[in-house]
Short mmCIF file of C-alpha atoms and ligand atoms in Angstrom, two decimals:
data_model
loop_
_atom_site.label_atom_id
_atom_site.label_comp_id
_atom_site.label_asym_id
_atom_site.label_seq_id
_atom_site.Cartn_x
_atom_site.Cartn_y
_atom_site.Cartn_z
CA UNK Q 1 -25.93 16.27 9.09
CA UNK Q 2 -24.94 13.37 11.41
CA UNK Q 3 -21.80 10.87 10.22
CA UNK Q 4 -25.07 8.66 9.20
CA UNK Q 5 -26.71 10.26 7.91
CA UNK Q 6 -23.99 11.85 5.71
CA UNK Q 7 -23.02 8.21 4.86
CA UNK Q 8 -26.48 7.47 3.79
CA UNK Q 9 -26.95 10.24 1.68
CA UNK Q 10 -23.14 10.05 -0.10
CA UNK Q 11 -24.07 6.33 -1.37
CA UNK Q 12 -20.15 5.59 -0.91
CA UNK Q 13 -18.79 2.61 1.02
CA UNK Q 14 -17.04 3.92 3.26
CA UNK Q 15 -13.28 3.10 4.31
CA UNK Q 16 -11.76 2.88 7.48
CA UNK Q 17 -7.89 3.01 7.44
CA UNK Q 18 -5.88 1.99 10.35
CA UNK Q 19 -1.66 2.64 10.27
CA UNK Q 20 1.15 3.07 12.49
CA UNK Q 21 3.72 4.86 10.59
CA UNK Q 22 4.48 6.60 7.19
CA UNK Q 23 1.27 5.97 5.63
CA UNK Q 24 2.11 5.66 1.85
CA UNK Q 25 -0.11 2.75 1.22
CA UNK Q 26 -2.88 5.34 2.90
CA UNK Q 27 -1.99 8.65 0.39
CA UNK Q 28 -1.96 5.71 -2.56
CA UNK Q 29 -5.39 4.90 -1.31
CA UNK Q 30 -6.49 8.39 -1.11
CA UNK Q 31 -4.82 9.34 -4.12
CA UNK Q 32 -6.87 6.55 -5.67
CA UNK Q 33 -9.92 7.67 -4.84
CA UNK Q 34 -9.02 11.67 -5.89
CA UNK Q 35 -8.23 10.60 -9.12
CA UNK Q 36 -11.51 7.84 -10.06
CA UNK Q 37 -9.86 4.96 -9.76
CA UNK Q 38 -11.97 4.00 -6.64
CA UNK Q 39 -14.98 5.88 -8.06
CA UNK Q 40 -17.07 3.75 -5.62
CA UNK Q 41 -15.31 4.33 -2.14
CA UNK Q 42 -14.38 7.31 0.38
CA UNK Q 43 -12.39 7.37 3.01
CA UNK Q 44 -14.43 7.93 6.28
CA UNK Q 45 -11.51 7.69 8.96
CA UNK Q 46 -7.98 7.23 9.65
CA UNK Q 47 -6.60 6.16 12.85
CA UNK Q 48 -3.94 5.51 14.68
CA UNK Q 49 -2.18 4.10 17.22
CA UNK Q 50 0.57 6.42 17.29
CA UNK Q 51 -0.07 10.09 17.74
CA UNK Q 52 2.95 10.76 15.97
CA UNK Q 53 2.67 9.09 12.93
CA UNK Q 54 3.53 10.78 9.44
CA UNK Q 55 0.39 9.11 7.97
CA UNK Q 56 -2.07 10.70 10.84
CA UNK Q 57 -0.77 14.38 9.92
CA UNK Q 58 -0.98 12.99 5.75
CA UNK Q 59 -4.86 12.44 6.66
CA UNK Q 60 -5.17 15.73 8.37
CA UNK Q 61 -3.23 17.38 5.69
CA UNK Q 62 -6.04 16.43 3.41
CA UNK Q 63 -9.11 16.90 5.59
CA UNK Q 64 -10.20 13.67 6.65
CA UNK Q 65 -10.97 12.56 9.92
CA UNK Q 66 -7.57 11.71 11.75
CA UNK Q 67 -7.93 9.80 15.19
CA UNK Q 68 -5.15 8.99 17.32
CA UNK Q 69 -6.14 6.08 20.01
CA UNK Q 70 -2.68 5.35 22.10
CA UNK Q 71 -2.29 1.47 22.82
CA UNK Q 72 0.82 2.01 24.96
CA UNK Q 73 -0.35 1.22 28.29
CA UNK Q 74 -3.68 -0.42 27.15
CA UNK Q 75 -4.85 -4.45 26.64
CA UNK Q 76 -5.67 -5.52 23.36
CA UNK Q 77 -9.42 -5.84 23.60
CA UNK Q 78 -9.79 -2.36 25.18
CA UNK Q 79 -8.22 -0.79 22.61
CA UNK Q 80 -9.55 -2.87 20.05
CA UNK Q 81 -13.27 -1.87 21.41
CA UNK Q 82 -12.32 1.97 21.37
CA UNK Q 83 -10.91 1.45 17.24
CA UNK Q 84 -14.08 -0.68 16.61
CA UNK Q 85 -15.89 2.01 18.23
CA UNK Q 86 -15.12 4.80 16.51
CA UNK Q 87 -15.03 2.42 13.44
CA UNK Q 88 -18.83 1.53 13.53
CA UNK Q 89 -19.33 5.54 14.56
CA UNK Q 90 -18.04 7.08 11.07
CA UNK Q 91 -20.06 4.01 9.58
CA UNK Q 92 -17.34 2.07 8.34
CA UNK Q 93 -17.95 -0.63 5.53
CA UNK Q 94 -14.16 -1.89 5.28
CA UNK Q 95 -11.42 -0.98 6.84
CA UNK Q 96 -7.86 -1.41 5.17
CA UNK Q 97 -4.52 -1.69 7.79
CA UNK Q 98 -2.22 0.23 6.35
CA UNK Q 99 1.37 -0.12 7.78
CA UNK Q 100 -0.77 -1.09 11.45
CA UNK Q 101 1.63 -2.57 13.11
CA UNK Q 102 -0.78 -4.76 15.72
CA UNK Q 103 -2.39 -7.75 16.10
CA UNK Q 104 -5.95 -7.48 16.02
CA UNK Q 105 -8.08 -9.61 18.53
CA UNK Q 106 -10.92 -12.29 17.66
CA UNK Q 107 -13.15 -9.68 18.94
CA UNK Q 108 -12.04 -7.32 15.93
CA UNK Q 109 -11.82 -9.42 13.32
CA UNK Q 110 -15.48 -10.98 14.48
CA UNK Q 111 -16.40 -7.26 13.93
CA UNK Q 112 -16.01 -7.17 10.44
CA UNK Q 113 -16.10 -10.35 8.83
CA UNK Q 114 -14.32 -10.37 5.77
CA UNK Q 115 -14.09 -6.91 5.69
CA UNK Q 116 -10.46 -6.47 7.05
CA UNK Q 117 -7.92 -6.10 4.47
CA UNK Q 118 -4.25 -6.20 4.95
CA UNK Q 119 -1.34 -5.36 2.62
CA UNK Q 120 2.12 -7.20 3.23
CA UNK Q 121 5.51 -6.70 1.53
CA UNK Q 122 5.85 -10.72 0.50
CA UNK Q 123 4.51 -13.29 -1.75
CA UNK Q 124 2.38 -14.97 1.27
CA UNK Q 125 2.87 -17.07 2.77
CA UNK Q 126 6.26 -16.96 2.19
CA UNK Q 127 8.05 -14.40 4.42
CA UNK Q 128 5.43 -13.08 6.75
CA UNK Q 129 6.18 -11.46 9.84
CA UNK Q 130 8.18 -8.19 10.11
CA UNK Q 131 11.20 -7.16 7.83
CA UNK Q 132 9.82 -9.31 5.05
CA UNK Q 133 12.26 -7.60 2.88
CA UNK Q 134 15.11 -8.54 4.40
CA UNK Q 135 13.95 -11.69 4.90
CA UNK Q 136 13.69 -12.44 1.13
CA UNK Q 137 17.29 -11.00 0.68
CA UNK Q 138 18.60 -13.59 3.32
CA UNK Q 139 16.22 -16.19 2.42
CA UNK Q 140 18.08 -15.62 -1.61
CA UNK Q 141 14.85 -15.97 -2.94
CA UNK Q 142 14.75 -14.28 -6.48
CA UNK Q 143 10.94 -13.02 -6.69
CA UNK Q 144 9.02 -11.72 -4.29
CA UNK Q 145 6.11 -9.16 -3.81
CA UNK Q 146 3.57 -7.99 -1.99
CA UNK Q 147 0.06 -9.19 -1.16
CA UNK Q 148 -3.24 -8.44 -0.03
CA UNK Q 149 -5.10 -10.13 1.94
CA UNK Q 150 -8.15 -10.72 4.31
CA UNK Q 151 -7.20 -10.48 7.61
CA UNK Q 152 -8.07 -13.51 10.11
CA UNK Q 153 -7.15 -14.33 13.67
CA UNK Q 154 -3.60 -15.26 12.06
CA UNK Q 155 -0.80 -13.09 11.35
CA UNK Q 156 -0.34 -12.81 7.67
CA UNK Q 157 -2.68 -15.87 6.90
CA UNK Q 158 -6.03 -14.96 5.96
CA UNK Q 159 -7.66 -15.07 2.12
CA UNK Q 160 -5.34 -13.76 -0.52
CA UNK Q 161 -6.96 -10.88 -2.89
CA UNK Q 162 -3.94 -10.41 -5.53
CA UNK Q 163 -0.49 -10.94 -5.62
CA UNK Q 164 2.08 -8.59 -7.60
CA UNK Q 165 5.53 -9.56 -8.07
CA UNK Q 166 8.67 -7.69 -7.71
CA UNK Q 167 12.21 -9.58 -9.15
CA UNK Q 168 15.27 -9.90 -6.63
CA UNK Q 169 18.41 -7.99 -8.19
CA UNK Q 170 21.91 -8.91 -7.25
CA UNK Q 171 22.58 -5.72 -6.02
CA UNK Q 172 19.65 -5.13 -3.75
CA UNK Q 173 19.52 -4.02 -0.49
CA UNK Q 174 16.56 -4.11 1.72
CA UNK Q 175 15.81 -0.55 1.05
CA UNK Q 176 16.18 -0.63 -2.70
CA UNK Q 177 13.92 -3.74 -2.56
CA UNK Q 178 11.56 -2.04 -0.24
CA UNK Q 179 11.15 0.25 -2.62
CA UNK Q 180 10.35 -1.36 -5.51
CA UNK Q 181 7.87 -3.48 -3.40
CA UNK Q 182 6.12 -0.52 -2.54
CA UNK Q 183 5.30 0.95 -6.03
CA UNK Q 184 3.62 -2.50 -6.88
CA UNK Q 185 1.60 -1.89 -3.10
CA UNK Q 186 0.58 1.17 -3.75
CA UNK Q 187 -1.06 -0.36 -7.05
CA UNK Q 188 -2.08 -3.51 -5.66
CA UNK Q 189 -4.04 -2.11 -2.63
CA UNK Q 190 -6.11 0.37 -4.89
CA UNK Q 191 -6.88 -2.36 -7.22
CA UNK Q 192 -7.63 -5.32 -4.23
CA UNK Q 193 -10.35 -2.57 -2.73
CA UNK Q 194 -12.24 -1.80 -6.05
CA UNK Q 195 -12.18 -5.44 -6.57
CA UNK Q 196 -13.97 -6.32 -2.99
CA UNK Q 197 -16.31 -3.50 -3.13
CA UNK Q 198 -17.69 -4.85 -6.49
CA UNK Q 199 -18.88 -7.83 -4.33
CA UNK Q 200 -18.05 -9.56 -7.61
CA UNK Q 201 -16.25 -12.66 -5.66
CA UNK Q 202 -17.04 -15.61 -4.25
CA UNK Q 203 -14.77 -17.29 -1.61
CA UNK Q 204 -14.37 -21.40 -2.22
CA UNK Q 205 -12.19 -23.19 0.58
CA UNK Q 206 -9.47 -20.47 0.60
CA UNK Q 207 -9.49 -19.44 -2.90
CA UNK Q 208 -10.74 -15.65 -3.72
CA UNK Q 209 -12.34 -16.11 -7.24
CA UNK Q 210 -13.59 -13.33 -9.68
CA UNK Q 211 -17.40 -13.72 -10.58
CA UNK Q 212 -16.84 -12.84 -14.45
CA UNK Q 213 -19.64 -11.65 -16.29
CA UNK Q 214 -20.96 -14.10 -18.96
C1 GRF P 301 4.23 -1.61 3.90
O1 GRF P 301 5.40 -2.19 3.41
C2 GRF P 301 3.15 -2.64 4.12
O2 GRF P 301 3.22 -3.69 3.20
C3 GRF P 301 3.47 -3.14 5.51
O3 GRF P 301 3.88 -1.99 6.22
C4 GRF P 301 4.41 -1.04 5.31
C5 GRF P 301 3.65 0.23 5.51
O4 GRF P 301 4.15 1.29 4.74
N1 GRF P 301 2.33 -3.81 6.09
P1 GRF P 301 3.34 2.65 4.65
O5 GRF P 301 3.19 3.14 6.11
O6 GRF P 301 2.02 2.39 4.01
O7 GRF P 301 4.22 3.58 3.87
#
């Protein structure tokens, strides 16, 4: 059976995942979906643009398709055109950057319109950018969280799904506060993708509403 065919016939939307590094918002997704919490979604591919990373050899630890496309060396849009390449190939219906740490191009984001997610370790749009951890420990603030989002042509900007928040301790440290950021990402992500495939949301101005049932 063809990838399209295979897609057609499994009924699933299917998820692209795109990371860099570790990958444990990726094994939270996947983890997700092995144990019915994402009853409607599979994961279709995972790529990278590291050939190294941990979360590559996570997805190929669990049988999934695991593509490596290098951008050292390459421009933006001709990588970007390879990823939405082999995106549109394994019939991707939203695709979830996981720890990706690149920019993606108008060209990409035109791609899939409101069908890029993005998970970030701060209540946006306060701290975005990298080492948003830190940042909240230097910034004093005494909540923060994590976020997921729509991605747009804007780092860190577009649509906001949900929001958890984590409490600043006195006696954190970027890593303990990474940490306790993560468990609430590893929820939030899981929950923000069940919510979007339901297609039970409207978008007004910037605001992501829930269509409740009446
Ligand atoms: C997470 O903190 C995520 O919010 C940020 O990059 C990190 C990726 O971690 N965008 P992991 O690779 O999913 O473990």
């Amino acid at each position: 059976m063809s990838a399209p065919e295979r897609a057609e016939a499994s009924g699933r939307k299917r998820l692209g995942i795109l990371l860099s590094g570790r990958g444990s918002n990726f094994v939270a997704i996947a983890d997700a979906i092995a144990d019915d919490r994402l009853p409607g979604a599979e994961i279709a591919v995972v790529i990278s643009n590291k050939a190294d990373a941990p979360g590559l050899a996570a997805a190929r630890a669990r049988n999934l398709n695991a593509v490596s496309i290098e951008a050292r060396g390459r421009k933006r849009a001709e990588h970007d055109a390879e990823i939405i390449a082999c995106l549109r190939e394994h019939q991707v219906d939203l695709v979830c950057l996981a720890g990706y740490m690149r920019l993606l191009s108008q060209e990409f984001v035109a791609a899939f319109p409101q069908r890029i997610l993005n998970i970030h370790p701060s209540l946006l749009p306060a701290l975005p950018g990298l080492d948003a951890q830190q940042q909240a420990l230097d910034y004093g603030v005494k909540v923060t969280g994590c976020t997921v989002h729509f991605v747009d042509e804007q780092l860190d900007h577009g649509i906001i799904i949900l929001q958890k928040v984590v409490p600043v301790q006195d006696e954190d440290n970027a890593d303990t506060l990474a940490t306790r950021i993560l468990q609430q990402e590893h929820i939030a992500y899981a929950e923000a993708i069940a919510r979007v495939l339901s297609g039970q949301y409207r978008i007004t101005g910037r605001r992501y509403l829930l269509d409740h049932a009446s």
